[in-house]
C-alpha positions as a Markdown table, in Angstrom:
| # | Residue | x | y | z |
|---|---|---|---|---|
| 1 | Unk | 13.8 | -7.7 | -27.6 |
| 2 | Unk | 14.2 | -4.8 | -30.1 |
| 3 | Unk | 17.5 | -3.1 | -30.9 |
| 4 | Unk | 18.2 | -0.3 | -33.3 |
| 5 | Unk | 21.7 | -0.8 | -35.3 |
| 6 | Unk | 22.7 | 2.4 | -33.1 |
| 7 | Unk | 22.3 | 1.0 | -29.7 |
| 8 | Unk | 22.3 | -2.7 | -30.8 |
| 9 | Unk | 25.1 | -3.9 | -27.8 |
| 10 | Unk | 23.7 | -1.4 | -25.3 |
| 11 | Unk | 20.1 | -2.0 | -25.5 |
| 12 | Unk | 20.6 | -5.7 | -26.2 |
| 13 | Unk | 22.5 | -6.5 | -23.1 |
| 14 | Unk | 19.8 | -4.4 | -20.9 |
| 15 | Unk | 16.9 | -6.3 | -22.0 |
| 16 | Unk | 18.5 | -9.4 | -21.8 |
| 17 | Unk | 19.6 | -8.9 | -18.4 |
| 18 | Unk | 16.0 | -7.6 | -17.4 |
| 19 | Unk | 14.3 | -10.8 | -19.0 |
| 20 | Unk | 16.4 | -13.2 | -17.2 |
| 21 | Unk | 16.0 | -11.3 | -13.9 |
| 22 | Unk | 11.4 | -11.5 | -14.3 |
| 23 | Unk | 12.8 | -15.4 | -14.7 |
| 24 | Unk | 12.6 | -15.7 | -18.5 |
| 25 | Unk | 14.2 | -18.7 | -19.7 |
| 26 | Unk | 16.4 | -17.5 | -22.8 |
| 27 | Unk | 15.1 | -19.8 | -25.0 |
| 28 | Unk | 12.0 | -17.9 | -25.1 |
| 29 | Unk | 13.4 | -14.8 | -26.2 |
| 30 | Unk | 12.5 | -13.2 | -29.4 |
| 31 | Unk | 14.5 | -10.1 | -31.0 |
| 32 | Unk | 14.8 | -8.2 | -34.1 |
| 33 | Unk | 17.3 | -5.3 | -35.1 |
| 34 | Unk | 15.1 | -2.5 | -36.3 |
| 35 | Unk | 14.0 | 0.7 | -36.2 |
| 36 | Unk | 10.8 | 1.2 | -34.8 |
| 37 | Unk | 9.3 | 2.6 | -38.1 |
| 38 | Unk | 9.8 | -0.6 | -40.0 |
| 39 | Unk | 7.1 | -2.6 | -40.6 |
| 40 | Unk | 8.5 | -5.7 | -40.5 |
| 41 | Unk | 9.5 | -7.5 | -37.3 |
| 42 | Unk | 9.8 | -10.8 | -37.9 |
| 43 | Unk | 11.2 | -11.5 | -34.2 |
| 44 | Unk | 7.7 | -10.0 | -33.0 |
| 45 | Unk | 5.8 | -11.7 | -35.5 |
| 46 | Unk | 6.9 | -14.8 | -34.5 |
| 47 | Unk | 6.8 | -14.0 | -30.4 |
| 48 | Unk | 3.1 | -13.0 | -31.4 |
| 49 | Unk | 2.1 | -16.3 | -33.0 |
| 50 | Unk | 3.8 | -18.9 | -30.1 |
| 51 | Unk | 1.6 | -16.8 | -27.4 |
| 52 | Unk | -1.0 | -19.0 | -26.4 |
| 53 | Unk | -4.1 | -18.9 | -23.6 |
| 54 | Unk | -2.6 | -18.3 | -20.2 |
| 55 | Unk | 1.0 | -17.0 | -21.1 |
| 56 | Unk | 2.8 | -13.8 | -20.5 |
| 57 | Unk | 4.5 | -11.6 | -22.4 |
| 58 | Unk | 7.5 | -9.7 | -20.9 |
| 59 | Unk | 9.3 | -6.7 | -22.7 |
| 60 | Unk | 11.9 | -4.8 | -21.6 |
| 61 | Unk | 10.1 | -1.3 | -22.2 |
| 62 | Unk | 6.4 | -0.6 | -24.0 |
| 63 | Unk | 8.4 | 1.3 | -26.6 |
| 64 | Unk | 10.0 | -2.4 | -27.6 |
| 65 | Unk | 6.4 | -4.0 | -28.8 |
| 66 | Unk | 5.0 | -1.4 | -30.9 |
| 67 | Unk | 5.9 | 0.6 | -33.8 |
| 68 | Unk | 3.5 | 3.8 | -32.4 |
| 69 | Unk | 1.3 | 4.1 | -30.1 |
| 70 | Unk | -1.8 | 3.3 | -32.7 |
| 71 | Unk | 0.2 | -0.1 | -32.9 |
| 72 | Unk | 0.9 | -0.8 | -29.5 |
| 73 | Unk | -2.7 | -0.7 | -28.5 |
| 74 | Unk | -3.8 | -3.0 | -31.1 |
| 75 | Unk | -1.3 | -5.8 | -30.2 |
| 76 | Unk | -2.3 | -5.2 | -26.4 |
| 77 | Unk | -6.0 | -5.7 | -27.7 |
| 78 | Unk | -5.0 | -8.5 | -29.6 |
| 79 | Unk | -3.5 | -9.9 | -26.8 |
| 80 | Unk | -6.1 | -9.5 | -24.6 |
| 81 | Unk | -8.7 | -10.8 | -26.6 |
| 82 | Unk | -6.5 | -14.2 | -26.7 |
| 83 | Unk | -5.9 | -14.4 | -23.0 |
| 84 | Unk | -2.5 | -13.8 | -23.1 |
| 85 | Unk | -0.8 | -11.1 | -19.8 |
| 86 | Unk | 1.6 | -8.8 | -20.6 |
| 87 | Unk | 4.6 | -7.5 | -17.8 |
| 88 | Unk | 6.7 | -4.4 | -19.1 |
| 89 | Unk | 9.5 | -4.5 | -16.8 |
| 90 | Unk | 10.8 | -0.9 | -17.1 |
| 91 | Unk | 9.7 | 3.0 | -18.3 |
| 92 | Unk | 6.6 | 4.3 | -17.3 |
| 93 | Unk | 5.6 | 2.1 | -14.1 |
| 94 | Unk | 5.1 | -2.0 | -14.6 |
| 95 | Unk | 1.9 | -2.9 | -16.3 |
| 96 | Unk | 0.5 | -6.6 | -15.7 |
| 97 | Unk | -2.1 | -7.9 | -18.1 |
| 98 | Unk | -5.2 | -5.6 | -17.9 |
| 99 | Unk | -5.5 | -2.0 | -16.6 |
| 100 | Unk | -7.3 | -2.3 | -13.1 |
| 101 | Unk | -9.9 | 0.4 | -12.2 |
């Protein structure tokens, strides 16, 4: 989960709810309070490096795991490349793991 300080209780309680509901158990859940132009995300960082072979990530919205687009295609490559599925569970249609063609 990633909040900005301006919608920290809005956007907080919306992802949370939307994990739990896709069956995450809360003590998986990773968040940070930052703007999407930081760099730093240590909530991420750490999410990133418990992945391993076989899991899944879930975020709320694409918007939450990358800081631009240019970012958010790299960590999907990364993730990729180590076997691990992503689920966004809102926005732009639900995408599971890789693109199917």
């Amino acid at each position: 989960m990633r909040v900005s300080k301006a919608d920290a209780s809005k956007a907080r309680h919306l992802q949370r709810d939307a994990l739990e509901l896709a069956g995450v158990d809360p003590k998986y859940f990773y968040e940070d309070q930052a703007s999407g132009k930081r760099e730093d995300w240590p909530g991420l960082t750490a999410c990133l490096k418990a992945l391993r072979e076989g899991d899944t990530l879930a975020v709320w919205k694409r918007d939450r795991l990358g800081r631009d687009l240019r970012h958010l295609i790299n960590t999907v490559h990364e993730l990729t490349a180590r076997g691990v599925g992503l689920k966004v569970l809102a926005g732009d249609g639900v995408v599971e793991g890789a693109p199917s063609r």
